[in-house]
CSV table of C-alpha atoms in Angstrom, one decimal:
chain,number,residue,atom,x,y,z
A,21,MET,CA,-5.3,7.6,4.5
A,22,MET,CA,-9.1,6.7,5.5
A,23,SER,CA,-9.6,7.2,9.2
A,24,ILE,CA,-10.4,4.3,11.3
A,25,GLU,CA,-12.6,6.2,13.6
A,26,ASN,CA,-14.9,7.6,10.9
A,27,LEU,CA,-15.2,4.2,9.1
A,28,THR,CA,-15.9,2.4,12.4
A,29,HIS,CA,-18.7,4.8,13.4
A,30,SER,CA,-20.3,4.7,9.8
A,31,TYR,CA,-20.6,1.1,10.4
A,32,GLU,CA,-22.2,1.6,13.8
A,33,SER,CA,-24.4,3.8,11.9
A,34,ILE,CA,-25.5,1.2,9.2
A,35,LEU,CA,-26.1,-1.4,11.7
A,36,LEU,CA,-28.2,0.8,13.8
A,37,ASN,CA,-30.3,2.0,10.4
A,38,LEU,CA,-30.5,-1.7,9.4
A,39,GLY,CA,-32.3,-2.2,12.9
A,40,GLU,CA,-29.6,-3.9,14.7
A,41,ASN,CA,-28.0,-3.6,18.0
A,42,PRO,CA,-24.2,-3.3,17.7
A,43,GLN,CA,-23.9,-3.8,21.5
A,44,ARG,CA,-25.6,-7.3,20.7
A,45,GLY,CA,-22.7,-10.2,21.7
A,46,GLY,CA,-22.4,-11.4,18.1
A,47,LEU,CA,-21.9,-7.8,16.7
A,48,LEU,CA,-19.5,-6.5,19.5
A,49,GLY,CA,-16.3,-5.1,17.6
A,50,THR,CA,-18.1,-5.6,14.2
A,51,PRO,CA,-17.8,-1.8,13.3
A,52,LEU,CA,-14.2,-2.0,14.0
A,53,ARG,CA,-13.5,-5.0,12.1
A,54,ALA,CA,-15.5,-3.9,9.2
A,55,ALA,CA,-13.6,-0.6,9.3
A,56,LYS,CA,-10.3,-2.6,9.2
A,57,ALA,CA,-11.3,-4.5,6.6
A,58,MET,CA,-12.8,-2.1,4.2
A,59,GLN,CA,-9.2,-0.2,4.8
A,60,PHE,CA,-7.5,-3.4,3.6
A,61,LEU,CA,-9.8,-3.6,0.6
A,62,CYS,CA,-9.2,0.2,-0.3
A,63,ARG,CA,-5.6,0.2,0.3
A,64,GLY,CA,-4.9,1.0,-3.4
A,65,TYR,CA,-5.7,4.6,-2.7
A,66,ASP,CA,-2.6,4.9,-0.6
A,67,GLN,CA,-0.3,3.5,-3.0
A,68,SER,CA,1.3,5.1,-6.1
A,69,LEU,CA,2.5,3.6,-9.6
A,70,ASP,CA,6.0,5.1,-8.5
A,71,GLU,CA,6.0,3.3,-5.0
A,72,ILE,CA,4.9,-0.2,-6.2
A,73,VAL,CA,7.3,-0.2,-9.2
A,74,ASN,CA,10.0,1.2,-6.8
A,75,ASN,CA,12.7,1.3,-10.0
A,76,ALA,CA,12.3,-2.6,-10.7
A,77,LEU,CA,12.9,-1.7,-14.4
A,78,PHE,CA,15.8,-3.8,-16.1
A,79,ASP,CA,17.8,-3.5,-19.3
A,80,ALA,CA,16.9,-6.2,-21.4
A,81,ASP,CA,17.5,-7.0,-25.2
A,82,SER,CA,14.3,-9.0,-25.3
A,83,ASP,CA,11.3,-7.8,-27.6
A,84,GLU,CA,9.2,-10.5,-27.7
A,85,MET,CA,5.8,-11.1,-25.9
A,86,VAL,CA,6.1,-11.1,-22.0
A,87,ILE,CA,2.7,-12.8,-20.4
A,88,VAL,CA,1.8,-13.0,-16.8
A,89,LYS,CA,-1.3,-15.1,-16.7
A,90,ASP,CA,-4.0,-15.9,-13.8
A,91,ILE,CA,-3.1,-12.7,-11.6
A,92,GLU,CA,-5.8,-13.0,-8.9
A,93,LEU,CA,-7.7,-10.1,-8.2
A,94,TYR,CA,-10.1,-8.9,-5.6
A,95,SER,CA,-12.0,-5.3,-6.1
A,96,LEU,CA,-15.3,-3.8,-5.1
A,97,CYS,CA,-18.0,-2.6,-7.4
A,98,GLU,CA,-18.3,1.1,-7.1
A,99,HIS,CA,-22.1,1.0,-7.5
A,100,HIS,CA,-23.0,-1.4,-5.1
A,101,MET,CA,-19.8,-1.7,-3.0
A,102,LEU,CA,-20.0,-5.8,-3.3
A,103,PRO,CA,-16.8,-7.6,-4.3
A,104,PHE,CA,-15.8,-8.7,-7.6
A,105,ILE,CA,-13.5,-11.7,-7.9
A,106,GLY,CA,-11.5,-12.8,-11.3
A,107,LYS,CA,-8.0,-12.7,-12.8
A,108,ALA,CA,-6.1,-10.4,-15.2
A,109,HIS,CA,-3.7,-11.7,-17.7
A,110,VAL,CA,-1.3,-9.0,-18.6
A,111,ALA,CA,1.2,-8.8,-21.7
A,112,TYR,CA,3.8,-6.2,-23.0
A,113,ILE,CA,6.1,-6.2,-25.6
A,114,PRO,CA,9.4,-4.9,-24.1
A,115,THR,CA,11.8,-2.0,-26.0
A,116,GLY,CA,14.7,-2.3,-24.1
A,117,LYS,CA,13.4,-2.6,-20.5
A,118,VAL,CA,11.8,-5.2,-18.4
A,119,ILE,CA,9.6,-4.7,-15.3
A,120,GLY,CA,10.0,-7.1,-12.1
A,121,LEU,CA,7.4,-9.8,-12.4
A,122,SER,CA,5.9,-9.3,-9.0
A,123,LYS,CA,5.4,-5.5,-9.9
A,124,ILE,CA,2.8,-6.4,-12.6
A,125,ALA,CA,0.9,-8.3,-10.1
A,126,ARG,CA,1.2,-5.6,-7.6
A,127,ILE,CA,0.1,-3.0,-10.4
A,128,VAL,CA,-2.9,-5.1,-10.7
A,129,ASP,CA,-3.5,-5.1,-6.8
A,130,MET,CA,-3.2,-1.2,-6.7
A,131,PHE,CA,-6.2,-0.7,-8.9
A,132,ALA,CA,-8.2,-3.6,-8.0
A,133,ARG,CA,-8.0,-2.3,-4.2
A,134,ARG,CA,-10.3,0.6,-5.1
A,135,LEU,CA,-13.8,1.0,-5.9
A,136,GLN,CA,-14.0,0.4,-9.3
A,137,ILE,CA,-16.0,-0.9,-12.6
A,138,GLN,CA,-13.9,-3.7,-14.6
A,139,GLU,CA,-13.8,-1.7,-17.7
A,140,ASN,CA,-11.9,0.8,-16.0
A,141,LEU,CA,-9.7,-1.1,-14.1
A,142,THR,CA,-8.7,-3.0,-17.2
A,143,ARG,CA,-7.7,0.2,-18.9
A,144,GLN,CA,-5.9,1.6,-15.7
A,145,ILE,CA,-3.6,-1.6,-15.7
A,146,ALA,CA,-2.8,-1.2,-19.5
A,147,GLU,CA,-1.9,2.4,-19.3
A,148,ALA,CA,0.5,1.8,-15.9
A,149,ILE,CA,2.3,-0.8,-17.7
A,150,GLN,CA,2.5,1.2,-20.7
A,151,GLU,CA,3.7,4.3,-18.9
A,152,VAL,CA,6.3,2.4,-16.7
A,153,THR,CA,7.7,0.1,-19.5
A,154,ASP,CA,7.4,2.4,-22.6
A,155,ALA,CA,6.5,-1.1,-24.2
A,156,GLY,CA,5.9,-1.6,-27.5
A,157,GLY,CA,2.3,-2.8,-26.8
A,158,VAL,CA,0.4,-3.8,-23.9
A,159,ALA,CA,-2.5,-6.3,-23.4
A,160,VAL,CA,-5.0,-6.9,-20.5
A,161,VAL,CA,-7.9,-9.3,-20.3
A,162,ILE,CA,-9.7,-9.4,-17.1
A,163,GLU,CA,-12.6,-12.0,-16.5
A,164,ALA,CA,-14.2,-11.7,-13.2
A,165,LYS,CA,-17.6,-12.9,-11.4
A,166,HIS,CA,-19.5,-9.7,-9.9
A,167,MET,CA,-21.3,-10.3,-6.9
A,168,CYS,CA,-23.5,-7.2,-7.3
A,169,MET,CA,-25.0,-9.7,-9.9
A,170,MET,CA,-24.7,-12.8,-8.1
A,171,MET,CA,-26.2,-11.8,-4.9
A,172,ARG,CA,-28.7,-9.2,-5.8
A,173,GLY,CA,-30.7,-7.8,-9.1
A,174,VAL,CA,-30.8,-10.6,-11.6
A,175,GLU,CA,-29.1,-13.3,-9.5
A,176,LYS,CA,-27.2,-14.9,-12.3
A,177,GLN,CA,-24.6,-17.2,-10.4
A,178,ASN,CA,-22.7,-18.3,-13.8
A,179,SER,CA,-22.0,-15.3,-15.4
A,180,SER,CA,-18.6,-14.0,-16.0
A,181,MET,CA,-17.7,-10.5,-17.3
A,182,TYR,CA,-14.6,-10.1,-19.7
A,183,THR,CA,-12.9,-7.1,-20.5
A,184,SER,CA,-10.0,-6.3,-22.8
A,185,VAL,CA,-7.6,-3.2,-23.5
A,186,MET,CA,-5.2,-3.7,-26.3
A,187,LEU,CA,-2.4,-0.8,-26.8
A,188,GLY,CA,0.2,-0.2,-29.2
A,189,ALA,CA,1.2,-3.5,-31.1
A,190,PHE,CA,-1.6,-5.7,-29.6
A,191,ARG,CA,-4.1,-3.2,-31.3
A,192,GLU,CA,-2.6,-2.5,-34.7
A,193,SER,CA,-1.6,-6.3,-35.3
A,194,GLY,CA,-3.9,-9.1,-35.4
A,195,ASN,CA,-1.3,-11.6,-35.3
A,196,THR,CA,0.1,-10.4,-31.9
A,197,ARG,CA,-3.3,-9.6,-30.5
A,198,GLN,CA,-4.2,-13.5,-31.7
A,199,GLU,CA,-1.1,-14.8,-30.2
A,200,PHE,CA,-1.7,-13.4,-26.8
A,201,LEU,CA,-5.2,-14.3,-26.6
A,202,GLN,CA,-4.1,-18.1,-27.6
A,203,LEU,CA,-1.4,-18.0,-25.1
A,204,ILE,CA,-3.8,-17.0,-22.4
A,205,GLY,CA,-6.4,-19.5,-23.6
A,206,ARG,CA,-9.0,-17.2,-25.0
């Protein structure tokens, strides 16, 4: 668990190093607010896959593709600690068990709420869904806009990054992969 006191002190140091006065009217309380915000934004470190899933696996005869599309996500780039914002599309092919629908979104959030790069985030989500469901295949596509590219550096406002991970049937079968991509509109 992140120490609120240490984080608060760190934000106060950042303000001082920027040449600001943390006691200035507009900044009073900012170090504590920023520390609490960072705790919230990085709460995925305090979560585990077992806690998130919480035994929400159910017997099912279905072996057809299950897709949860447009799961919004908010993360922080591990290189600049600036936000990237987007959505994840997750699919799996059940093999006797299905996972509670909200658990897929919670898995996305658990990994997104850590310092990340999008490539790793995509793989972590896919591998977690595979681990929990023992699915015949898992597909994850993430599309996101990165503030580290928009607010600094090359300052490109209209660029989006797409990443995908295909496991099992989605990797092995072009038809399965194509069906998934058509259903998510890509």
